Coordinates of C-alpha atoms in Angstrom, one line a residue:
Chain A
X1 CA -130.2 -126.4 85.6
X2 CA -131.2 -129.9 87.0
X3 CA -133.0 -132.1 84.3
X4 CA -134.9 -135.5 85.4
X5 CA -134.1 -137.7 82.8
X6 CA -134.7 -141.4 83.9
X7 CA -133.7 -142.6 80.2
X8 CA -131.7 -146.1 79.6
X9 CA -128.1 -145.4 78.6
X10 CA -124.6 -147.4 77.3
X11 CA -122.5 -147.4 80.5
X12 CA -118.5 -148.9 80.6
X13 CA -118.4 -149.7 84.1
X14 CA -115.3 -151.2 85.9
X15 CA -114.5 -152.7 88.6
X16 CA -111.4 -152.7 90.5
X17 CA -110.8 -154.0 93.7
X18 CA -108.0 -151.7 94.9
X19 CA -110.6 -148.5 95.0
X20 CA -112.6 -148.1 97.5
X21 CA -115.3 -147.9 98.9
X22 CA -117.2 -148.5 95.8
X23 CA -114.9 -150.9 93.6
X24 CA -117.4 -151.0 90.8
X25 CA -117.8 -147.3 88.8
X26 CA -119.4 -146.0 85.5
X27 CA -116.4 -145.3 84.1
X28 CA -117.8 -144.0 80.4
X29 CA -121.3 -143.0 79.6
X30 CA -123.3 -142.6 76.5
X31 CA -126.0 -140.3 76.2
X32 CA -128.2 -139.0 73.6
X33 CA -125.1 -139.5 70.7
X34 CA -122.1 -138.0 73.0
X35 CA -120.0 -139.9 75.2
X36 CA -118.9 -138.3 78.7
X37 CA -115.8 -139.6 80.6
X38 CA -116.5 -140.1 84.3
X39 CA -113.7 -138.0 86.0
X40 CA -115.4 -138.6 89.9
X41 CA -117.8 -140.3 91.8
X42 CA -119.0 -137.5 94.6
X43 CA -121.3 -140.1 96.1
X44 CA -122.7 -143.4 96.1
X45 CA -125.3 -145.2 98.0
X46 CA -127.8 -148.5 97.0
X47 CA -131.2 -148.5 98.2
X48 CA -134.0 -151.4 97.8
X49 CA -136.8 -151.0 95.1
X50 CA -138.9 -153.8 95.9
X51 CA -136.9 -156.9 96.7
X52 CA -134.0 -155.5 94.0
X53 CA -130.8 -153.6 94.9
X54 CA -130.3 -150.1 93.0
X55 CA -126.7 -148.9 93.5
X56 CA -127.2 -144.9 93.0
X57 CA -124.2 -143.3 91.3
X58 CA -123.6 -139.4 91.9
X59 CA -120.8 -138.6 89.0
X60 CA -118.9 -135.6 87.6
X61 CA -117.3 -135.3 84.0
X62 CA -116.1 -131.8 85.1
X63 CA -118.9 -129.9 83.0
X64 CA -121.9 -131.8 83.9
X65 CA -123.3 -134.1 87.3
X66 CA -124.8 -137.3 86.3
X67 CA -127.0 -139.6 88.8
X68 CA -126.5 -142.8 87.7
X69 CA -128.8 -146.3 88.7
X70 CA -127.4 -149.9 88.2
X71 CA -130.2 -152.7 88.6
X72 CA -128.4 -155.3 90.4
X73 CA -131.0 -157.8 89.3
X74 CA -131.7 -156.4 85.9
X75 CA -128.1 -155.0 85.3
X76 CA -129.1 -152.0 83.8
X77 CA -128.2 -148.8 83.6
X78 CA -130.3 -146.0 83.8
X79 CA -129.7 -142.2 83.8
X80 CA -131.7 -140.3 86.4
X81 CA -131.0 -136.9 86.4
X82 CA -128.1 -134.2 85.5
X83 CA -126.9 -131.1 86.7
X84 CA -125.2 -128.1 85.5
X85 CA -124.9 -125.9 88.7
X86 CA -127.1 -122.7 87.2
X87 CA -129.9 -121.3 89.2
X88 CA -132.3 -121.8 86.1
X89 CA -134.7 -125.0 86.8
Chain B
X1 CA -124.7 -130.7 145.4
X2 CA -128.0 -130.2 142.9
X3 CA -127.8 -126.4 143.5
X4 CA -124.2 -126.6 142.0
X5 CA -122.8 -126.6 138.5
X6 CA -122.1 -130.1 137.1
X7 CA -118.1 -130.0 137.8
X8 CA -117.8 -134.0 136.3
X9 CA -116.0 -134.2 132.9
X10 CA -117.9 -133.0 130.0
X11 CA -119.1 -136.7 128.6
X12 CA -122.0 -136.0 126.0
X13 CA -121.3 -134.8 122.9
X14 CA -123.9 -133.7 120.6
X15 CA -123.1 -133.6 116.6
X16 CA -125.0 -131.4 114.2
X17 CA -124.7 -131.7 110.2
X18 CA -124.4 -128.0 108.7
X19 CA -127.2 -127.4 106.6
X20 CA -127.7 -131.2 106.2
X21 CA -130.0 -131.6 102.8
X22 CA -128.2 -128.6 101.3
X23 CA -124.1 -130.1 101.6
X24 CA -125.5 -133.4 101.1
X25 CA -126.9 -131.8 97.3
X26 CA -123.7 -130.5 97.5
X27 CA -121.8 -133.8 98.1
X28 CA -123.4 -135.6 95.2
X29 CA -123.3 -133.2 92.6
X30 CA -120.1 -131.0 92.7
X31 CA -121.0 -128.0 90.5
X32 CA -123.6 -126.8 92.7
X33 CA -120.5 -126.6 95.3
X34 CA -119.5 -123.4 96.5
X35 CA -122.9 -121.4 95.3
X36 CA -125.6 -119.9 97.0
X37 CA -128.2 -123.0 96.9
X38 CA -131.6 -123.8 98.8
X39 CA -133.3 -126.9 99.3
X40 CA -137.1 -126.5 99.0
X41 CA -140.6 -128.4 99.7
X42 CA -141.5 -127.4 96.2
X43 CA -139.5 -125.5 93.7
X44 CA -142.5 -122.8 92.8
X45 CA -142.3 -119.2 94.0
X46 CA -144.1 -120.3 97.3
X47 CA -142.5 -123.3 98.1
X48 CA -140.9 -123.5 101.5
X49 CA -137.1 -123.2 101.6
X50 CA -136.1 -126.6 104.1
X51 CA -132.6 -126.3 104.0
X52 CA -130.4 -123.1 102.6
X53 CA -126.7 -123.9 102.1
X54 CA -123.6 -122.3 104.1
X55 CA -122.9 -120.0 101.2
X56 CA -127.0 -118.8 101.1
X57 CA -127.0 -118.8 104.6
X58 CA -124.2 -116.0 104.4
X59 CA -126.1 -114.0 102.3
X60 CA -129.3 -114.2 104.5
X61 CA -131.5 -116.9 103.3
X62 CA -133.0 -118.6 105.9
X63 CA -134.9 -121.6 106.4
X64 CA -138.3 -121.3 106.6
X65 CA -138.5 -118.5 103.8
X66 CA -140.3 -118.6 100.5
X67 CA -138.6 -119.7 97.4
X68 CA -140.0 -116.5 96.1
X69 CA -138.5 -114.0 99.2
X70 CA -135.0 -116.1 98.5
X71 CA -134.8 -114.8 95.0
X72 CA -135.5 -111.6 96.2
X73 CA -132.2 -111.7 98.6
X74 CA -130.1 -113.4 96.3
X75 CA -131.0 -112.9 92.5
X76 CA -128.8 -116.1 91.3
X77 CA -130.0 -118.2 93.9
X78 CA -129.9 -122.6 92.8
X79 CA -133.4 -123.6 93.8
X80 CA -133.3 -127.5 93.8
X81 CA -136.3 -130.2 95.7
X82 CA -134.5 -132.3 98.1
X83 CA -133.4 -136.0 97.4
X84 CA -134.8 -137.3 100.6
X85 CA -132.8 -141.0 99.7
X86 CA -129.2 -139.6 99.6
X87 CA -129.9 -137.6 103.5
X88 CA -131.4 -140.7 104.2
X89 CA -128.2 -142.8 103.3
X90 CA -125.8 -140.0 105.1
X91 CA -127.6 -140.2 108.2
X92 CA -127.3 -143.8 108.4
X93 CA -123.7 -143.8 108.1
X94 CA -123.1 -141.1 110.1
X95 CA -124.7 -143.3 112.9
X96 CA -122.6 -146.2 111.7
X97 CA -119.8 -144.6 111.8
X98 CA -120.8 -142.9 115.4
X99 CA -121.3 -146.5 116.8
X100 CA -118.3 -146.8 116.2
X101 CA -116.7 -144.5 119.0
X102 CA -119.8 -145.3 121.7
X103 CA -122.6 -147.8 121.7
X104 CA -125.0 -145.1 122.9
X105 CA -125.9 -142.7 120.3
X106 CA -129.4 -141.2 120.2
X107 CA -130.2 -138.9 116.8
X108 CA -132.4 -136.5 117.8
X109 CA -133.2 -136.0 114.1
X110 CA -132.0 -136.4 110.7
X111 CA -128.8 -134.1 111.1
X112 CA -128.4 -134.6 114.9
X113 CA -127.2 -137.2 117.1
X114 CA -126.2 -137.5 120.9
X115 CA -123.4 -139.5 122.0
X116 CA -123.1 -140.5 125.5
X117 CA -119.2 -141.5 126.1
X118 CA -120.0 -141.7 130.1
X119 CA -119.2 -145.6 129.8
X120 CA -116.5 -145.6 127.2
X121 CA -114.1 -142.6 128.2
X122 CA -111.5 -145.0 130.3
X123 CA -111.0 -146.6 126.4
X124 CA -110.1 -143.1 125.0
X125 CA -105.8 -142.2 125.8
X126 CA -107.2 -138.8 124.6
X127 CA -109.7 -136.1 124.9
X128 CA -112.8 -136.0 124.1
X129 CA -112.3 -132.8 121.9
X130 CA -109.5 -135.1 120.3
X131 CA -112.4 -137.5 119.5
X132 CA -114.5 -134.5 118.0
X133 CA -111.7 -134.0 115.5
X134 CA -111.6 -137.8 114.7
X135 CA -115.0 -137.5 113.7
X136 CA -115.3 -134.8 111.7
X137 CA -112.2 -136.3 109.7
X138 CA -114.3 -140.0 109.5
X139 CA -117.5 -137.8 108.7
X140 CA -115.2 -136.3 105.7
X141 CA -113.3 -139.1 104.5
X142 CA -116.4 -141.7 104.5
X143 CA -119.1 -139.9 103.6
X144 CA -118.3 -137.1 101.7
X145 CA -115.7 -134.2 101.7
X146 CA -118.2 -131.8 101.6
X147 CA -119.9 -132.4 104.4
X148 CA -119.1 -130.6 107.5
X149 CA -120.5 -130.8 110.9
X150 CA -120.4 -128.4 114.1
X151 CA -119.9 -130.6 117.6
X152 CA -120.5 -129.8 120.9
X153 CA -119.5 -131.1 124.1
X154 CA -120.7 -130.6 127.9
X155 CA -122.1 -132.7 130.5
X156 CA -125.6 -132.4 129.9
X157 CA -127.6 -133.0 126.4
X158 CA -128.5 -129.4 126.6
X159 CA -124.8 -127.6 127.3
X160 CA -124.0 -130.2 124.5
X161 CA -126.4 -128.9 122.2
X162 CA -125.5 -125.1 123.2
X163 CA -122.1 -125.8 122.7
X164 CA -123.1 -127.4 118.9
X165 CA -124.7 -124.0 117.8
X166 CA -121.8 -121.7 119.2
X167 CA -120.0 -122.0 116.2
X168 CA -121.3 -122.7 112.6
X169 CA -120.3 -124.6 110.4
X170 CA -117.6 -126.9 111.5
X171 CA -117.2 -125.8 115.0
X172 CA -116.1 -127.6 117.7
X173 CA -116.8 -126.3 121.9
X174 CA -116.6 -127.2 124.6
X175 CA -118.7 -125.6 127.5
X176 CA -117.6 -126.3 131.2
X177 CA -118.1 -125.3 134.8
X178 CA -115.5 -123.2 134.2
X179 CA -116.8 -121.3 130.9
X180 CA -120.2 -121.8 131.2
X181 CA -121.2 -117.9 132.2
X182 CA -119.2 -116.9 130.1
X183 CA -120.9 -118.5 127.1
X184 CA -124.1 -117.4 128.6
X185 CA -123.3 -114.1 128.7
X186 CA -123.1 -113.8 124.9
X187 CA -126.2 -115.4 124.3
X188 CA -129.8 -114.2 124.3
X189 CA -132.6 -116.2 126.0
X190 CA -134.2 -117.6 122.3
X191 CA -130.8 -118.9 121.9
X192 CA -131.0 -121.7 124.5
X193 CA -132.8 -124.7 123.2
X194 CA -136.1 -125.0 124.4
X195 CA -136.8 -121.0 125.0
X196 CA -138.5 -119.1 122.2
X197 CA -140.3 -116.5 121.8
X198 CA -143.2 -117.2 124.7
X199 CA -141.0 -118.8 127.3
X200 CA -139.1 -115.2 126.9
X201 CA -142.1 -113.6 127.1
X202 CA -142.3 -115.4 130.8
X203 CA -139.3 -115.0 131.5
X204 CA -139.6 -111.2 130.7
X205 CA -142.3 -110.7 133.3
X206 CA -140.6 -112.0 136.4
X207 CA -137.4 -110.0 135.4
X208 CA -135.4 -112.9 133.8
X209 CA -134.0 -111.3 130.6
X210 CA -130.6 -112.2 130.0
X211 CA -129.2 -116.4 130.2
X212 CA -126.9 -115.5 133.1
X213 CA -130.3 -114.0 135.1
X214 CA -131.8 -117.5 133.9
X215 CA -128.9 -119.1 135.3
X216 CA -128.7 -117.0 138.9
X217 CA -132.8 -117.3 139.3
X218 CA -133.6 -119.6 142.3
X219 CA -134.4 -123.0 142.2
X220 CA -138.2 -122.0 144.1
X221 CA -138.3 -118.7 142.1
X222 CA -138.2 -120.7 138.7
X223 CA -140.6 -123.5 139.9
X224 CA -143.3 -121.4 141.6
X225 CA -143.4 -117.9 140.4
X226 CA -142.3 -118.6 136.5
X227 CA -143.2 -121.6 135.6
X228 CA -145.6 -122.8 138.1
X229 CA -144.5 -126.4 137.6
X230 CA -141.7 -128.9 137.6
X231 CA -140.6 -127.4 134.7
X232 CA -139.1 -124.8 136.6
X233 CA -136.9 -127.4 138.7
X234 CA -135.6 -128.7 135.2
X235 CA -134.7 -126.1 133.8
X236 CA -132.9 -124.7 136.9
X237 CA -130.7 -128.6 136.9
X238 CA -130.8 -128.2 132.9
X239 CA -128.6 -124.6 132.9
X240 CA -126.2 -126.0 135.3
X241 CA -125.1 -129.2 133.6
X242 CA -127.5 -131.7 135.0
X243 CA -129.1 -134.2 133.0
X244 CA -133.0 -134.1 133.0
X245 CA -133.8 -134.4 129.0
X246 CA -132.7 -138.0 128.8
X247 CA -136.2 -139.5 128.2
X248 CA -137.1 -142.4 125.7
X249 CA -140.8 -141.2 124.7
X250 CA -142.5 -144.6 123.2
X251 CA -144.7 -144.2 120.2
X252 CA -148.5 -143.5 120.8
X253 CA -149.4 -142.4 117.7
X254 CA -148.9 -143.1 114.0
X255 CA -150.0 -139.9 111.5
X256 CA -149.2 -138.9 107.7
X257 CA -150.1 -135.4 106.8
X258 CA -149.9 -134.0 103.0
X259 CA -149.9 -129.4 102.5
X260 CA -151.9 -129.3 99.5
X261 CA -150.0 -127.9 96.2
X262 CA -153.5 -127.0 94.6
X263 CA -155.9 -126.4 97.3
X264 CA -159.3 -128.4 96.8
X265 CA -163.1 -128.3 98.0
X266 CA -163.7 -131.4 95.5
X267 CA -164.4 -134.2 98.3
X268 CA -163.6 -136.7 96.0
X269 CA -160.4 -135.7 95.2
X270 CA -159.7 -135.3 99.1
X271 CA -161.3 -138.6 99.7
X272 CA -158.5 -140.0 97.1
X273 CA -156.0 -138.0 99.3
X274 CA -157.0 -139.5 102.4
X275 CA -157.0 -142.8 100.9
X276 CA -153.7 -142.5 100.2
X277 CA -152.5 -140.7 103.4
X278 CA -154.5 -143.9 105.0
X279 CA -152.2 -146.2 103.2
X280 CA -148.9 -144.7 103.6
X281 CA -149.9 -144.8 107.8
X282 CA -151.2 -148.1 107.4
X283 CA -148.2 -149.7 106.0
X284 CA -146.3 -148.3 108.7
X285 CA -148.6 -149.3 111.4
X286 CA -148.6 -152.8 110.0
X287 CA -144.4 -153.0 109.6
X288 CA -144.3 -152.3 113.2
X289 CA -146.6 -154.3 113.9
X290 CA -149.4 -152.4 115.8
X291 CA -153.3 -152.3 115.1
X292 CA -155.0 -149.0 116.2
X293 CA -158.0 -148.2 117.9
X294 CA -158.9 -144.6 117.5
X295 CA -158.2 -142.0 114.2
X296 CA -157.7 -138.6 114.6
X297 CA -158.3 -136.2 111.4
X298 CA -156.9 -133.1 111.3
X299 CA -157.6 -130.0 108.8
X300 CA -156.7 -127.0 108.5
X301 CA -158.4 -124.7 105.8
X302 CA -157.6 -121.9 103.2
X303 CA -158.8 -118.9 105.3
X304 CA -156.3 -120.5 108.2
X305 CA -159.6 -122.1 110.0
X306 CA -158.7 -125.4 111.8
X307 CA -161.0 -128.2 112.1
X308 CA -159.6 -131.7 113.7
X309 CA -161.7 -134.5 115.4
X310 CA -160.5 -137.6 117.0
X311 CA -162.5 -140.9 117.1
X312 CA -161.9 -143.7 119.5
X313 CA -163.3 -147.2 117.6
X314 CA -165.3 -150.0 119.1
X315 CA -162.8 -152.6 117.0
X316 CA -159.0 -152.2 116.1
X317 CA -157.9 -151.4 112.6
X318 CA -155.5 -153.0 111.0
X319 CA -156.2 -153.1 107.0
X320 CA -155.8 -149.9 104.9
X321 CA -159.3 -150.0 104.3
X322 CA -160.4 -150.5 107.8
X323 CA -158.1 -147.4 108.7
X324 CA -160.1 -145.8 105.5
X325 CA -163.4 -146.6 106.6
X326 CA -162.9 -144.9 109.7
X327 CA -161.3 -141.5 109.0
X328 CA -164.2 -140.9 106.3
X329 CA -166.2 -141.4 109.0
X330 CA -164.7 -138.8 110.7
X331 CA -163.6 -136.6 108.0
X332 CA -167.5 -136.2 107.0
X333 CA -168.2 -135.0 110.1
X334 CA -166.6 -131.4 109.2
X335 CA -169.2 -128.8 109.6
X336 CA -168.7 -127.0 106.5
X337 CA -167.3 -128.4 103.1
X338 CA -164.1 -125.5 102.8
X339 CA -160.7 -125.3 100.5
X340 CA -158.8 -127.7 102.4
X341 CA -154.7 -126.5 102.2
X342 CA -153.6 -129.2 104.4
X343 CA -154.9 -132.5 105.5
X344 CA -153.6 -134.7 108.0
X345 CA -154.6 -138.0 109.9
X346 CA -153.1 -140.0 112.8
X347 CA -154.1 -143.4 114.2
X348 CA -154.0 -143.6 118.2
X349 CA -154.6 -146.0 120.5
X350 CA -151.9 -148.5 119.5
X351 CA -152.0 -152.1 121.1
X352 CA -149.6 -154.6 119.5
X353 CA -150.5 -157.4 117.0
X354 CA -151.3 -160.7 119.0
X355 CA -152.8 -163.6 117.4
X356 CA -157.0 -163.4 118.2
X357 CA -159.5 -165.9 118.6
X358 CA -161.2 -167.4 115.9
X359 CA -164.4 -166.6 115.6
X360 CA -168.1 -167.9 114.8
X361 CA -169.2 -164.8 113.4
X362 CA -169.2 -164.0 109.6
X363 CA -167.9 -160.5 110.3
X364 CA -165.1 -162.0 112.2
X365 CA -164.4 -163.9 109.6
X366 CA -165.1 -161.2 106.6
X367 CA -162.2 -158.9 108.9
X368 CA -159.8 -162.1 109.3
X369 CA -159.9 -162.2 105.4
X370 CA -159.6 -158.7 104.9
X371 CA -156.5 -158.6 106.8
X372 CA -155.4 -161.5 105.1
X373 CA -155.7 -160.0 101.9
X374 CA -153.8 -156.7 103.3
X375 CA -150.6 -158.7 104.0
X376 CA -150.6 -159.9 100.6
X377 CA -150.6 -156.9 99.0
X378 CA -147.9 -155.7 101.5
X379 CA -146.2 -158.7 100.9
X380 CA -145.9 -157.7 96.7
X381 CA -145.6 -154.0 97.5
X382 CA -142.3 -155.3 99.2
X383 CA -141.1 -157.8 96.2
X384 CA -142.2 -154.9 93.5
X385 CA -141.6 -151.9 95.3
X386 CA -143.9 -149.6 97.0
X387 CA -147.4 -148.8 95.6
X388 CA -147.4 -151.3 92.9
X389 CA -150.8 -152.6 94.0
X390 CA -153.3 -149.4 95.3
X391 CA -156.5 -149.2 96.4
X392 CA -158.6 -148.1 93.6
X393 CA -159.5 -144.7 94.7
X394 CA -155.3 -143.7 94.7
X395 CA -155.7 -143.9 90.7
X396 CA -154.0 -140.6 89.7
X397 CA -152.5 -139.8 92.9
X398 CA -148.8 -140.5 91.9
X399 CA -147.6 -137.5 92.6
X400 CA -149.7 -136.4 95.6
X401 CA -148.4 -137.1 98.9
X402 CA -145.1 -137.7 97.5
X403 CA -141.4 -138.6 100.0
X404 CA -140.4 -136.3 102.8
X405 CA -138.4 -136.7 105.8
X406 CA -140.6 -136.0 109.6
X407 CA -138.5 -133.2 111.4
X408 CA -137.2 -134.9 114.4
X409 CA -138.9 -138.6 113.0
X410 CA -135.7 -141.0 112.6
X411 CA -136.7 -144.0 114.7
X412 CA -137.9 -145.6 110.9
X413 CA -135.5 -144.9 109.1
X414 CA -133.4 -148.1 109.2
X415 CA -136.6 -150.3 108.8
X416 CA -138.6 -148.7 106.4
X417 CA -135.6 -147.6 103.7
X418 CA -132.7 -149.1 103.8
X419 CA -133.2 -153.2 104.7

């Protein structure tokens, strides 16, 4: 199942300058009352909405996929759309 | 010499992406990994599969089918719209990353590239399969572990790209002088690039039926008696190694088209389509920096009638609405008024942007000011993103006419995306 959400979340984001190429990770999200620990990042890539940079955020807890936007210029996270792997839309 | 095989080092390499918008879905979110998975137009039973996966692919979903027909091959089949922004990214740093090892790399498309390493070679202490490898590793480790790409090699764009579809996915061949009938031998004529299904059918009737036949026909034979043309001389140089397809076609048209999802007589609701379809192509004739003197409109109907008309303009467009103006002009002039399942319109006749002579004139003036106003709003539909300000008419159109990536279309990519 793949579910647009495009809802504002809590994110704990880090940054450490050792990891590459993306330094800066969700590293713990809240959604909807249940926290999900951040286990990979399968892919990330910013893009330009307007005159703002949106860094997009492809995560894995293990059980579910998360897309994940960070407003550079608002510095807010948002939660685009998730992803469970089953053929059901 | 001509009449020979190309005996020089096999210098052009040509790198294909394995069902490109499928791994890259893959890539980004793992638990689709390692399941039968399609990329589609649209997810509804008669959506158009774009792009099935390595593991559907094994199962026999091909591109090109119907969501509906995939289902019917593979019960459990993932069925997921393509994220056109994530491909997008990919191919940009697979050419960054292909810059890297030559300065001259060509995509052919948005999982292809060609790269020429005739003037880099004397750099490389190794070979240029060696280099393949390199790739594929950089292609892993920076973009994603999940995507896997098939490389050919050969002296000529076309022995490179033969080479590319030898062995999928993740191959790596090499066709030379010495292996090259070989190869052919194994292949059918629909599996050289550039020969399908009515090129066989000429082929056929002068007694050409296998590659190696292809390959052994005359240089005159092919020119007069098959093809009738200069065609015939090409492909004669192209099947022995020869370059002929290195060509840099500049742009003489600029065209949006939109397949209908709910097919429509109501000309208003087409007009609103067309308005939109004018502004998509308008902002893209204006980035680049053209103005256009003809439109063409193009449609093709339920009952698979086609209707298209082209109209060359006594002034240049340049504003949406002048662009507008124009194709309504020319869309009216359809005969009958059927269900329209696809509409499409191009502007032609492209001269580039110069600074023109003021005028006297009121309307001179009135069109200065138009196009005026039309950088403006460009100028906010940068700062806010696209379509924050529209044209009246493309109220409600949200999700009409919506992203998609132009088969073979890269040359905007960079501009219009990602700076």
């Amino acid at each position: 199942m793949s579910e647009h959400i495009n809802e504002k979340i809590n994110v704990v984001a880090v940054y450490n300058r050792n990891i590459k190429p993306h330094p800066f990770f969700p590293w713990r999200i809240k959604w909807q009352g249940r926290e999900y620990l951040i286990k990979k990042i399968t892919f990330w890539r910013k893009e330009k909405q307007g005159r703002d940079t949106v860094h997009v955020f492809y995560a894995t807890d293990g059980n579910l996929d998360f897309c994940l936007e960070f407003n550079a210029e608002l510095l807010t996270w948002t939660l685009k759309q998730i992803e469970d792997g089953t053929p059901i839309q | 010499m001509e009449h020979q095989f190309n005996r020089n080092n096999p210098l052009i390499m040509h790198l294909d992406l394995n069902s490109c918008f499928a791994t890259a879905y893959q890539q980004a979110y793992p638990k689709t990994r390692g399941k039968p998975l399609c990329i589609a137009a649209y997810d509804s039973p008669r959506g158009c599969i774009i792009a099935p996966s390595i593991e559907a692919k094994r199962l026999g979903v091909k591109t090109g089918m119907r969501v509906m027909d995939a289902r019917y091959v593979c019960k459990d089949i993932i069925v997921r719209m393509a994220e056109y922004n994530l491909v997008r990214d990919i191919h940009t740093r697979l050419k960054k990353i292909l810059r890297e090892y030559s300065p001259s790399v060509v995509p052919k498309s948005i999982d292809e590239a060609v790269i020429d390493f005739s003037d880099v070679m004397t750099l490389y202490k190794k070979d240029l399969s060696e280099v393949g490898q390199d790739i594929k590793a950089r292609i892993r480790n920076d973009i994603g572990e999940w995507i896997s790409c098939s490389i050919g090699i050969g002296t000529n764009r076309f022995l490179a790209k033969t080479a590319a579809s030898l062995k999928k996915p993740d191959g790596l061949e090499v066709i030379t002088w010495a292996n090259v009938r070989q190869i052919y031998s194994k292949l059918l004529l629909v599996d050289l690039c550039g020969i399908n299904t009515r090129y066989q059918a000429r082929l056929n009737s002068k007694g050409i039926f296998t590659p190696l036949q292809f390959l052994d026909a005359g240089m005159e034979y092919l020119k007069k008696e098959v093809f009738h043309s200069i065609v015939g001389y090409h492909w004669f140089k192209r099947l022995r190694g020869w370059e002929v397809d290195e060509v840099e076609f500049a742009r003489k048209s600029i065209g949006q088209d939109y397949a209908l999802g709910k097919k429509t007589a109501d000309q208003q609701e087409l007009a609103g389509i067309l308005m939109k379809l004018c502004e998509k192509m308008g902002r893209r004739l204006r980035r680049m920096g053209y103005r256009a003197q003809g439109i063409h409109i193009g449609i093709l109907y339920e009952n698979y009638t086609y209707w298209h008309r082209a109209r060359l303009m006594n002034e240049e467009m340049y504003a949406t609405q002048e662009l507008y103006r124009c194709a309504l002009l020319v869309f009216n002039q359809q005969p009958e008024k059927k269900v329209v399942s696809k509409l499409s319109v191009a502007c032609y006749g492209l001269t580039k942007q110069t600074s023109s002579q003021l005028s006297f004139f009121d309307e001179e003036n009135r069109k200065t000011k138009l196009r005026s106003v039309s950088d403006a709003l460009d100028s906010i539909n940068n700062r806010y993103g696209e379509f924050t300000i529209t044209p009246g008419n493309m109220v409600g159109m949200q999700d009409v006419v919506v992203d998609r990536i132009a088969f073979g279309g890269v040359k905007e990519i960079e501009d219009l995306y990602l700076n």
